[in-house]
PDB file of C-alpha atoms and ligand atoms in Angstrom:
ATOM      1  CA  ARG A  17     -21.111  -3.364  -5.250  1.00  0.00           C
ATOM      2  CA  HIS A  18     -21.163   0.142  -4.007  1.00  0.00           C
ATOM      3  CA  ARG A  19     -18.674   2.349  -5.960  1.00  0.00           C
ATOM      4  CA  SER A  20     -17.326   4.142  -2.929  1.00  0.00           C
ATOM      5  CA  GLU A  21     -16.840   1.156  -0.736  1.00  0.00           C
ATOM      6  CA  LYS A  22     -13.843   1.626   1.607  1.00  0.00           C
ATOM      7  CA  CYS A  23     -11.714  -0.539   3.949  1.00  0.00           C
ATOM      8  CA  THR A  24     -10.730   0.662   7.465  1.00  0.00           C
ATOM      9  CA  VAL A  25      -6.967   0.889   8.067  1.00  0.00           C
ATOM     10  CA  GLY A  26      -7.640  -0.014  11.721  1.00  0.00           C
ATOM     11  CA  CYS A  27      -7.575   3.563  13.138  1.00  0.00           C
ATOM     12  CA  PRO A  28     -10.508   6.009  13.077  1.00  0.00           C
ATOM     13  CA  VAL A  29      -8.240   9.138  12.786  1.00  0.00           C
ATOM     14  CA  LEU A  30      -6.406   7.754   9.733  1.00  0.00           C
ATOM     15  CA  ASP A  31      -9.684   6.475   8.215  1.00  0.00           C
ATOM     16  CA  ARG A  32     -11.052   9.934   8.474  1.00  0.00           C
ATOM     17  CA  CYS A  33      -8.014  11.332   6.761  1.00  0.00           C
ATOM     18  CA  LEU A  34      -8.610   8.854   3.942  1.00  0.00           C
ATOM     19  CA  ASN A  35     -12.311   9.940   3.856  1.00  0.00           C
ATOM     20  CA  GLY A  36     -13.437   6.503   5.243  1.00  0.00           C
ATOM     21  CA  GLY A  37     -10.469   4.223   4.489  1.00  0.00           C
ATOM     22  CA  VAL A  38      -8.727   2.680   1.463  1.00  0.00           C
ATOM     23  CA  PRO A  39     -11.054   2.700  -1.502  1.00  0.00           C
ATOM     24  CA  CYS A  40     -12.121  -0.531  -3.260  1.00  0.00           C
ATOM     25  CA  ARG A  41     -11.999  -0.862  -7.073  1.00  0.00           C
ATOM     26  CA  SER A  42      -8.990   1.352  -7.127  1.00  0.00           C
ATOM     27  CA  ILE A  43      -5.192   1.611  -6.661  1.00  0.00           C
ATOM     28  CA  THR A  44      -3.893   3.542  -3.710  1.00  0.00           C
ATOM     29  CA  GLU A  45      -0.224   4.325  -3.162  1.00  0.00           C
ATOM     30  CA  PHE A  46       1.490   4.857   0.204  1.00  0.00           C
ATOM     31  CA  VAL A  47       4.678   6.715  -0.533  1.00  0.00           C
ATOM     32  CA  GLY A  48       7.365   7.721   1.949  1.00  0.00           C
ATOM     33  CA  GLU A  49      10.968   7.417   3.154  1.00  0.00           C
ATOM     34  CA  SER A  50      12.234   4.325   4.841  1.00  0.00           C
ATOM     35  CA  GLY A  51      10.721   3.921   8.251  1.00  0.00           C
ATOM     36  CA  SER A  52       7.788   6.169   7.555  1.00  0.00           C
ATOM     37  CA  GLY A  53       5.316   3.410   8.308  1.00  0.00           C
ATOM     38  CA  LYS A  54       4.325   2.059   4.795  1.00  0.00           C
ATOM     39  CA  THR A  55       4.841  -1.626   5.660  1.00  0.00           C
ATOM     40  CA  GLN A  56       3.188  -1.117   9.194  1.00  0.00           C
ATOM     41  CA  LEU A  57       0.068   0.332   7.674  1.00  0.00           C
ATOM     42  CA  CYS A  58      -0.165  -2.349   5.014  1.00  0.00           C
ATOM     43  CA  LEU A  59       0.040  -5.039   7.577  1.00  0.00           C
ATOM     44  CA  GLN A  60      -2.630  -3.448   9.731  1.00  0.00           C
ATOM     45  CA  LEU A  61      -4.854  -3.031   6.613  1.00  0.00           C
ATOM     46  CA  ALA A  62      -4.433  -6.748   5.949  1.00  0.00           C
ATOM     47  CA  LEU A  63      -5.738  -7.493   9.418  1.00  0.00           C
ATOM     48  CA  SER A  64      -8.523  -4.866   9.501  1.00  0.00           C
ATOM     49  CA  ALA A  65      -9.961  -6.028   6.189  1.00  0.00           C
ATOM     50  CA  GLN A  66     -11.050  -9.200   7.966  1.00  0.00           C
ATOM     51  CA  LEU A  67     -13.449  -7.187  10.123  1.00  0.00           C
ATOM     52  CA  PRO A  68     -17.161  -7.226   9.173  1.00  0.00           C
ATOM     53  CA  SER A  69     -18.564  -4.153   7.444  1.00  0.00           C
ATOM     54  CA  SER A  70     -20.193  -3.144  10.779  1.00  0.00           C
ATOM     55  CA  HIS A  71     -16.575  -2.461  11.888  1.00  0.00           C
ATOM     56  CA  GLY A  72     -15.420  -0.868   8.657  1.00  0.00           C
ATOM     57  CA  GLY A  73     -13.852  -3.994   7.173  1.00  0.00           C
ATOM     58  CA  LEU A  74     -14.667  -6.191   4.119  1.00  0.00           C
ATOM     59  CA  SER A  75     -14.836  -9.653   5.840  1.00  0.00           C
ATOM     60  CA  ALA A  76     -12.050 -10.300   3.378  1.00  0.00           C
ATOM     61  CA  SER A  77      -8.677 -12.059   3.139  1.00  0.00           C
ATOM     62  CA  SER A  78      -5.557 -10.321   1.707  1.00  0.00           C
ATOM     63  CA  ILE A  79      -2.743 -11.069  -0.670  1.00  0.00           C
ATOM     64  CA  PHE A  80       0.624  -9.426   0.456  1.00  0.00           C
ATOM     65  CA  ILE A  81       3.281  -9.336  -2.225  1.00  0.00           C
ATOM     66  CA  HIS A  82       6.611  -8.342  -0.862  1.00  0.00           C
ATOM     67  CA  THR A  83       9.541  -7.454  -3.117  1.00  0.00           C
ATOM     68  CA  GLU A  84      12.464  -6.893  -0.810  1.00  0.00           C
ATOM     69  CA  PHE A  85      14.059  -8.819   2.155  1.00  0.00           C
ATOM     70  CA  HIS A  86      11.844 -11.114   4.215  1.00  0.00           C
ATOM     71  CA  PHE A  87       8.205 -10.680   4.880  1.00  0.00           C
ATOM     72  CA  PRO A  88       7.878  -9.386   8.517  1.00  0.00           C
ATOM     73  CA  PHE A  89       6.090 -12.467   9.981  1.00  0.00           C
ATOM     74  CA  ARG A  90       7.110 -11.620  13.545  1.00  0.00           C
ATOM     75  CA  ARG A  91       5.665  -8.080  13.260  1.00  0.00           C
ATOM     76  CA  LEU A  92       2.433  -9.503  11.687  1.00  0.00           C
ATOM     77  CA  HIS A  93       2.080 -11.965  14.551  1.00  0.00           C
ATOM     78  CA  GLN A  94       2.585  -9.180  17.121  1.00  0.00           C
ATOM     79  CA  LEU A  95      -0.020  -6.989  15.457  1.00  0.00           C
ATOM     80  CA  SER A  96      -2.436  -9.867  15.085  1.00  0.00           C
ATOM     81  CA  GLY A  97      -2.079 -10.573  18.871  1.00  0.00           C
ATOM     82  CA  ALA A  98      -3.354  -7.053  19.625  1.00  0.00           C
ATOM     83  CA  PHE A  99      -5.977  -7.417  16.897  1.00  0.00           C
ATOM     84  CA  ARG A 100      -7.298 -10.634  18.493  1.00  0.00           C
ATOM     85  CA  THR A 101      -7.581  -8.995  21.934  1.00  0.00           C
ATOM     86  CA  SER A 102     -10.076  -6.498  20.428  1.00  0.00           C
ATOM     87  CA  HIS A 103     -11.741  -9.088  18.184  1.00  0.00           C
ATOM     88  CA  PRO A 104     -11.557 -12.471  19.947  1.00  0.00           C
ATOM     89  CA  ASP A 105     -14.479 -13.935  17.892  1.00  0.00           C
ATOM     90  CA  LEU A 106     -12.518 -13.892  14.539  1.00  0.00           C
ATOM     91  CA  PRO A 107     -10.357 -16.900  13.523  1.00  0.00           C
ATOM     92  CA  ASP A 108      -6.623 -16.461  13.535  1.00  0.00           C
ATOM     93  CA  PRO A 109      -6.111 -13.467  11.265  1.00  0.00           C
ATOM     94  CA  CYS A 110      -2.685 -14.587  10.106  1.00  0.00           C
ATOM     95  CA  ASP A 111      -4.377 -17.498   8.242  1.00  0.00           C
ATOM     96  CA  ARG A 112      -6.163 -14.903   5.996  1.00  0.00           C
ATOM     97  CA  VAL A 113      -2.981 -13.157   4.841  1.00  0.00           C
ATOM     98  CA  PHE A 114      -1.466 -14.904   1.835  1.00  0.00           C
ATOM     99  CA  VAL A 115       2.123 -13.929   1.373  1.00  0.00           C
ATOM    100  CA  ARG A 116       4.167 -14.172  -1.803  1.00  0.00           C
ATOM    101  CA  ALA A 117       7.688 -12.882  -2.731  1.00  0.00           C
ATOM    102  CA  VAL A 118       8.276 -11.204  -6.038  1.00  0.00           C
ATOM    103  CA  HIS A 119      11.740 -10.219  -7.263  1.00  0.00           C
ATOM    104  CA  SER A 120      11.235  -8.472 -10.534  1.00  0.00           C
ATOM    105  CA  ALA A 121       8.787  -6.246 -12.427  1.00  0.00           C
ATOM    106  CA  ASP A 122       8.536  -8.955 -15.135  1.00  0.00           C
ATOM    107  CA  GLU A 123       7.746 -11.531 -12.485  1.00  0.00           C
ATOM    108  CA  LEU A 124       4.960  -9.381 -11.041  1.00  0.00           C
ATOM    109  CA  LEU A 125       3.459  -8.691 -14.510  1.00  0.00           C
ATOM    110  CA  HIS A 126       3.437 -12.443 -15.313  1.00  0.00           C
ATOM    111  CA  LEU A 127       1.977 -13.218 -11.923  1.00  0.00           C
ATOM    112  CA  ILE A 128      -1.272 -11.301 -12.590  1.00  0.00           C
ATOM    113  CA  PRO A 129      -3.143 -14.130 -14.260  1.00  0.00           C
ATOM    114  CA  THR A 130      -2.151 -16.425 -11.368  1.00  0.00           C
ATOM    115  CA  ILE A 131      -3.460 -13.903  -8.884  1.00  0.00           C
ATOM    116  CA  GLU A 132      -6.646 -13.790 -10.896  1.00  0.00           C
ATOM    117  CA  THR A 133      -7.094 -17.481 -10.733  1.00  0.00           C
ATOM    118  CA  PHE A 134      -6.353 -17.381  -6.938  1.00  0.00           C
ATOM    119  CA  LEU A 135      -9.026 -14.589  -6.458  1.00  0.00           C
ATOM    120  CA  VAL A 136     -11.710 -16.766  -8.204  1.00  0.00           C
ATOM    121  CA  TYR A 137     -10.642 -19.752  -6.067  1.00  0.00           C
ATOM    122  CA  SER A 138     -10.728 -17.623  -2.800  1.00  0.00           C
ATOM    123  CA  ARG A 139     -14.196 -16.608  -3.510  1.00  0.00           C
ATOM    124  CA  SER A 140     -15.454 -20.188  -3.267  1.00  0.00           C
ATOM    125  CA  ARG A 141     -13.226 -21.450  -0.500  1.00  0.00           C
ATOM    126  CA  TRP A 142     -12.671 -18.750   2.214  1.00  0.00           C
ATOM    127  CA  ARG A 143     -13.436 -15.209   2.836  1.00  0.00           C
ATOM    128  CA  PRO A 144     -12.790 -13.752  -0.615  1.00  0.00           C
ATOM    129  CA  VAL A 145      -9.579 -11.820  -1.133  1.00  0.00           C
ATOM    130  CA  ARG A 146     -10.407  -8.056  -1.350  1.00  0.00           C
ATOM    131  CA  ILE A 147      -7.084  -6.558  -0.495  1.00  0.00           C
ATOM    132  CA  VAL A 148      -3.805  -6.842  -2.640  1.00  0.00           C
ATOM    133  CA  VAL A 149      -0.737  -5.196  -1.240  1.00  0.00           C
ATOM    134  CA  ILE A 150       2.456  -4.745  -3.228  1.00  0.00           C
ATOM    135  CA  ASP A 151       5.314  -3.679  -0.913  1.00  0.00           C
ATOM    136  CA  SER A 152       7.176  -2.095  -2.543  1.00  0.00           C
ATOM    137  CA  ILE A 153       6.654  -1.327  -6.248  1.00  0.00           C
ATOM    138  CA  ALA A 154       9.767   0.980  -6.287  1.00  0.00           C
ATOM    139  CA  ALA A 155      12.132  -1.844  -5.299  1.00  0.00           C
ATOM    140  CA  LEU A 156      11.182  -3.748  -8.482  1.00  0.00           C
ATOM    141  CA  PHE A 157      12.559  -0.821 -10.496  1.00  0.00           C
ATOM    142  CA  ARG A 158      15.553   0.101  -8.534  1.00  0.00           C
ATOM    143  CA  SER A 159      18.049  -2.028 -10.330  1.00  0.00           C
ATOM    144  CA  ASP A 160      18.158  -3.430 -13.778  1.00  0.00           C
ATOM    145  CA  PHE A 161      17.018  -0.218 -15.469  1.00  0.00           C
ATOM    146  CA  GLU A 162      19.364   2.413 -16.932  1.00  0.00           C
ATOM    147  CA  ASN A 163      18.428   5.950 -18.084  1.00  0.00           C
ATOM    148  CA  THR A 164      18.564   4.971 -21.739  1.00  0.00           C
ATOM    149  CA  GLY A 165      15.664   5.436 -24.119  1.00  0.00           C
ATOM    150  CA  SER A 166      14.914   1.780 -24.536  1.00  0.00           C
ATOM    151  CA  ASP A 167      15.046   1.084 -20.779  1.00  0.00           C
ATOM    152  CA  LEU A 168      12.725   4.004 -20.147  1.00  0.00           C
ATOM    153  CA  ARG A 169      10.264   2.607 -22.676  1.00  0.00           C
ATOM    154  CA  ARG A 170      10.545  -0.879 -21.127  1.00  0.00           C
ATOM    155  CA  ARG A 171       9.932   0.687 -17.704  1.00  0.00           C
ATOM    156  CA  SER A 172       6.859   2.584 -18.742  1.00  0.00           C
ATOM    157  CA  SER A 173       5.466  -0.379 -20.557  1.00  0.00           C
ATOM    158  CA  LEU A 174       5.857  -2.406 -17.364  1.00  0.00           C
ATOM    159  CA  PHE A 175       4.226   0.399 -15.328  1.00  0.00           C
ATOM    160  CA  PHE A 176       1.195   0.313 -17.628  1.00  0.00           C
ATOM    161  CA  GLY A 177       1.104  -3.532 -17.822  1.00  0.00           C
ATOM    162  CA  ILE A 178       1.259  -3.913 -14.105  1.00  0.00           C
ATOM    163  CA  SER A 179      -1.126  -1.058 -13.155  1.00  0.00           C
ATOM    164  CA  GLY A 180      -3.648  -1.864 -15.968  1.00  0.00           C
ATOM    165  CA  GLY A 181      -3.661  -5.537 -14.840  1.00  0.00           C
ATOM    166  CA  LEU A 182      -4.095  -4.612 -11.169  1.00  0.00           C
ATOM    167  CA  ARG A 183      -6.839  -1.976 -11.955  1.00  0.00           C
ATOM    168  CA  ARG A 184      -8.755  -4.653 -14.028  1.00  0.00           C
ATOM    169  CA  LEU A 185      -8.612  -7.030 -11.073  1.00  0.00           C
ATOM    170  CA  ALA A 186      -9.614  -4.319  -8.724  1.00  0.00           C
ATOM    171  CA  LYS A 187     -12.752  -3.639 -10.759  1.00  0.00           C
ATOM    172  CA  ARG A 188     -13.639  -7.169 -11.395  1.00  0.00           C
ATOM    173  CA  PHE A 189     -13.241  -8.386  -7.715  1.00  0.00           C
ATOM    174  CA  GLY A 190     -13.881  -5.144  -5.831  1.00  0.00           C
ATOM    175  CA  LEU A 191     -10.315  -5.074  -4.592  1.00  0.00           C
ATOM    176  CA  ALA A 192      -8.572  -2.409  -2.777  1.00  0.00           C
ATOM    177  CA  VAL A 193      -5.010  -2.452  -4.327  1.00  0.00           C
ATOM    178  CA  VAL A 194      -2.350  -0.825  -2.281  1.00  0.00           C
ATOM    179  CA  VAL A 195       1.215  -0.284  -3.530  1.00  0.00           C
ATOM    180  CA  THR A 196       4.029   1.258  -1.598  1.00  0.00           C
ATOM    181  CA  ASN A 197       6.713   3.589  -3.108  1.00  0.00           C
ATOM    182  CA  GLN A 198       9.928   5.159  -2.028  1.00  0.00           C
ATOM    183  CA  VAL A 199      10.927   8.810  -2.162  1.00  0.00           C
ATOM    184  CA  VAL A 200      14.014  10.393  -3.711  1.00  0.00           C
ATOM    185  CA  ASP A 201      15.591  13.745  -2.800  1.00  0.00           C
ATOM    186  CA  PHE A 202      13.842  16.546  -4.618  1.00  0.00           C
ATOM    187  CA  ILE A 203      16.103  18.059  -7.324  1.00  0.00           C
ATOM    188  CA  GLY A 204      14.985  21.180  -9.269  1.00  0.00           C
ATOM    189  CA  ASP A 205      11.352  21.639 -10.167  1.00  0.00           C
ATOM    190  CA  GLY A 206      10.916  18.695 -12.626  1.00  0.00           C
ATOM    191  CA  ASP A 207       8.709  16.626 -10.320  1.00  0.00           C
ATOM    192  CA  VAL A 208       6.451  19.234  -8.815  1.00  0.00           C
ATOM    193  CA  ARG A 209       3.391  17.877 -10.516  1.00  0.00           C
ATOM    194  CA  VAL A 210       3.967  14.378  -9.073  1.00  0.00           C
ATOM    195  CA  GLY A 211       3.327  15.483  -5.557  1.00  0.00           C
ATOM    196  CA  ASN A 212       1.262  18.635  -5.962  1.00  0.00           C
ATOM    197  CA  LEU A 213       0.942  19.656  -2.263  1.00  0.00           C
ATOM    198  CA  SER A 214       1.494  23.409  -2.493  1.00  0.00           C
ATOM    199  CA  ASP A 215       4.566  23.568  -0.293  1.00  0.00           C
ATOM    200  CA  GLY A 216       6.211  20.388  -1.533  1.00  0.00           C
ATOM    201  CA  LEU A 217       6.693  17.190   0.423  1.00  0.00           C
ATOM    202  CA  TYR A 218       9.094  17.073   3.443  1.00  0.00           C
ATOM    203  CA  SER A 219      10.175  14.209   5.515  1.00  0.00           C
ATOM    204  CA  SER A 220      12.773  14.162   8.342  1.00  0.00           C
ATOM    205  CA  GLY A 221      13.433  17.812   7.331  1.00  0.00           C
ATOM    206  CA  ARG A 222      14.358  16.947   3.691  1.00  0.00           C
ATOM    207  CA  ARG A 223      12.453  17.973   0.598  1.00  0.00           C
ATOM    208  CA  VAL A 224      11.530  14.790  -1.240  1.00  0.00           C
ATOM    209  CA  CYS A 225       9.485  13.537  -4.181  1.00  0.00           C
ATOM    210  CA  PRO A 226       7.944  10.120  -4.959  1.00  0.00           C
ATOM    211  CA  ALA A 227      10.182   7.700  -6.954  1.00  0.00           C
ATOM    212  CA  LEU A 228       9.286   6.450 -10.450  1.00  0.00           C
ATOM    213  CA  GLY A 229       8.267   9.852 -11.853  1.00  0.00           C
ATOM    214  CA  LEU A 230       5.245  11.136 -13.607  1.00  0.00           C
ATOM    215  CA  ALA A 231       4.557   8.021 -15.799  1.00  0.00           C
ATOM    216  CA  TRP A 232       3.955   5.916 -12.625  1.00  0.00           C
ATOM    217  CA  ALA A 233       2.053   8.752 -10.831  1.00  0.00           C
ATOM    218  CA  HIS A 234      -0.537   8.463 -13.625  1.00  0.00           C
ATOM    219  CA  CYS A 235      -0.862   4.753 -12.963  1.00  0.00           C
ATOM    220  CA  VAL A 236      -2.248   5.123  -9.385  1.00  0.00           C
ATOM    221  CA  ASN A 237      -5.662   6.568  -8.433  1.00  0.00           C
ATOM    222  CA  SER A 238      -4.706   7.992  -5.062  1.00  0.00           C
ATOM    223  CA  ARG A 239      -1.374   8.915  -3.527  1.00  0.00           C
ATOM    224  CA  VAL A 240      -0.851   9.162   0.268  1.00  0.00           C
ATOM    225  CA  PHE A 241       2.325  10.518   1.594  1.00  0.00           C
ATOM    226  CA  LEU A 242       3.754   9.185   4.889  1.00  0.00           C
ATOM    227  CA  SER A 243       6.435  11.283   6.485  1.00  0.00           C
ATOM    228  CA  ARG A 244       8.564  11.536   9.650  1.00  0.00           C
ATOM    229  CA  ASP A 245       8.785  14.780  11.551  1.00  0.00           C
ATOM    230  CA  GLU A 246      12.395  15.701  12.423  1.00  0.00           C
ATOM    231  CA  ASP A 247      13.461  13.656  15.438  1.00  0.00           C
ATOM    232  CA  GLY A 248      11.782  15.030  18.619  1.00  0.00           C
ATOM    233  CA  PRO A 249      11.182  13.246  21.932  1.00  0.00           C
ATOM    234  CA  VAL A 250       8.279  11.261  20.340  1.00  0.00           C
ATOM    235  CA  ARG A 251       8.704   9.817  16.773  1.00  0.00           C
ATOM    236  CA  ARG A 252       5.757  11.482  15.290  1.00  0.00           C
ATOM    237  CA  ARG A 253       4.675  10.775  11.769  1.00  0.00           C
ATOM    238  CA  ARG A 254       2.217  12.313   9.335  1.00  0.00           C
ATOM    239  CA  MET A 255      -0.159  10.988   6.692  1.00  0.00           C
ATOM    240  CA  SER A 256      -1.106  13.427   3.912  1.00  0.00           C
ATOM    241  CA  VAL A 257      -3.375  12.854   1.014  1.00  0.00           C
ATOM    242  CA  VAL A 258      -1.409  14.196  -2.060  1.00  0.00           C
ATOM    243  CA  PHE A 259      -4.164  13.413  -4.680  1.00  0.00           C
ATOM    244  CA  ALA A 260      -7.196  11.355  -4.735  1.00  0.00           C
ATOM    245  CA  PRO A 261     -10.444  11.431  -6.717  1.00  0.00           C
ATOM    246  CA  HIS A 262     -12.979  13.755  -5.148  1.00  0.00           C
ATOM    247  CA  LEU A 263     -10.924  14.143  -2.032  1.00  0.00           C
ATOM    248  CA  PRO A 264      -9.528  17.330  -0.524  1.00  0.00           C
ATOM    249  CA  HIS A 265      -5.893  17.456   0.699  1.00  0.00           C
ATOM    250  CA  SER A 266      -6.030  16.425   4.292  1.00  0.00           C
ATOM    251  CA  SER A 267      -3.408  15.390   6.729  1.00  0.00           C
ATOM    252  CA  SER A 268      -3.119  13.748  10.146  1.00  0.00           C
ATOM    253  CA  GLN A 269      -0.429  12.845  12.677  1.00  0.00           C
ATOM    254  CA  PHE A 270       0.176   9.255  13.762  1.00  0.00           C
ATOM    255  CA  LEU A 271       2.426   7.049  15.859  1.00  0.00           C
ATOM    256  CA  ILE A 272       3.640   3.480  15.388  1.00  0.00           C
ATOM    257  CA  LYS A 273       3.378   1.486  18.581  1.00  0.00           C
ATOM    258  CA  GLY A 274       3.753  -2.177  19.510  1.00  0.00           C
ATOM    259  CA  GLU A 275      -0.041  -2.654  19.042  1.00  0.00           C
ATOM    260  CA  GLY A 276      -0.205  -0.877  15.698  1.00  0.00           C
ATOM    261  CA  VAL A 277      -0.476   2.377  13.859  1.00  0.00           C
ATOM    262  CA  PHE A 278      -2.666   5.072  15.452  1.00  0.00           C
ATOM    263  CA  GLY A 279      -3.593   8.643  14.761  1.00  0.00           C
TER     264      GLY A 279
HETATM  265  P1  ATP B  15      10.934   0.891   4.185  1.00  0.00           P
HETATM  266  O1  ATP B  15      10.844   1.844   3.015  1.00  0.00           O
HETATM  267  O2  ATP B  15      12.373   0.709   4.665  1.00  0.00           O
HETATM  268  O3  ATP B  15      10.335  -0.453   3.896  1.00  0.00           O
HETATM  269  P2  ATP B  15       8.662   1.488   5.753  1.00  0.00           P
HETATM  270  O4  ATP B  15       8.006   2.818   5.443  1.00  0.00           O
HETATM  271  O5  ATP B  15       8.019   0.288   5.274  1.00  0.00           O
HETATM  272  O6  ATP B  15      10.155   1.610   5.418  1.00  0.00           O
HETATM  273  P3  ATP B  15       7.859   0.522   8.316  1.00  0.00           P
HETATM  274  O7  ATP B  15       8.544  -0.814   8.363  1.00  0.00           O
HETATM  275  O8  ATP B  15       6.465   0.582   8.002  1.00  0.00           O
HETATM  276  O9  ATP B  15       8.690   1.439   7.277  1.00  0.00           O
HETATM  277  O10 ATP B  15       8.143   1.225   9.696  1.00  0.00           O
HETATM  278  C1  ATP B  15       9.233   0.954  10.413  1.00  0.00           C
HETATM  279  C2  ATP B  15       9.144   1.731  11.663  1.00  0.00           C
HETATM  280  O11 ATP B  15       7.978   1.246  12.457  1.00  0.00           O
HETATM  281  C3  ATP B  15      10.343   1.564  12.569  1.00  0.00           C
HETATM  282  O12 ATP B  15      11.273   2.497  12.338  1.00  0.00           O
HETATM  283  C4  ATP B  15       9.752   1.669  13.989  1.00  0.00           C
HETATM  284  O13 ATP B  15       9.774   3.010  14.363  1.00  0.00           O
HETATM  285  C5  ATP B  15       8.276   1.371  13.773  1.00  0.00           C
HETATM  286  N1  ATP B  15       7.914   0.037  14.391  1.00  0.00           N
HETATM  287  C6  ATP B  15       8.076  -1.132  13.791  1.00  0.00           C
HETATM  288  N2  ATP B  15       7.761  -2.144  14.682  1.00  0.00           N
HETATM  289  C7  ATP B  15       7.394  -1.556  15.858  1.00  0.00           C
HETATM  290  C8  ATP B  15       7.030  -1.984  17.102  1.00  0.00           C
HETATM  291  N3  ATP B  15       6.919  -3.256  17.467  1.00  0.00           N
HETATM  292  N4  ATP B  15       6.893  -1.086  18.077  1.00  0.00           N
HETATM  293  C9  ATP B  15       6.996   0.226  17.816  1.00  0.00           C
HETATM  294  N5  ATP B  15       7.342   0.752  16.658  1.00  0.00           N
HETATM  295  C10 ATP B  15       7.641  -0.149  15.627  1.00  0.00           C
HETATM  296 MG1   MG B  16       8.591  -1.301   4.216  1.00  0.00          MG
END
């Protein structure tokens, strides 16, 4: 398969910002504050992936691993309603999004061989799975870990185990792996390298930086920052590429509407 294969996120403006879409054979992170649109974008990606390559998709199914609260089934149905209006010839897109809850980093690590078996199985049974979403990775590390030496070591070993496993699957099956991450308030200059946009990362008027630090930043291939402008009459949001292989920094405004995410 072509090395630079991409999957549309369902909006030409945001695809252009991502230089054609979310890359296959690679791990992409959407990072942003709560309400910035990470989950919305992942849901829309899981639908868009089902489109044929003539429409920028992968003719593929998706695995959606959620780690907090309930999976937003109602929102997926709402988005798929709009999606079916534009693509009435496709079968029910909700049938091609396989949802699974995961509650801890250990559980995710131990799920990787099961995911691999499912990926093999999906190739022979349905449209193959080519998208794996983990929403969110940060939630798995929020509790249960202290700032002690042994916990930090356990944390980085889980980072490497999980991202190494996912990258191997991404290469073997041509997957686009997407993980979401939260932000924390920026303190001092310790994390500048993690999000190296020259002016720093701002959302809702706050300076922020991605959670999970430098060790995790090295585990993802591309990092895309989603932010909210300070409240105006329209809730405008912004997508910015923080780092990505062979990709310049670019940024684009977007809105979240009933029918989906649009630039
Ligand atoms: P978190 O970190 O809390 O999971 P998130 O980045 O995943 O946040 P999303 O769930 O993607 O956030 O986005 C939530 C926002 O999407 C809401 O605040 C709302 O503005 C917008 N939104 C969600 N559903 C709709 C809808 N049906 N119509 C319009 N806007 C919507
Ligand atoms: Mg979310």
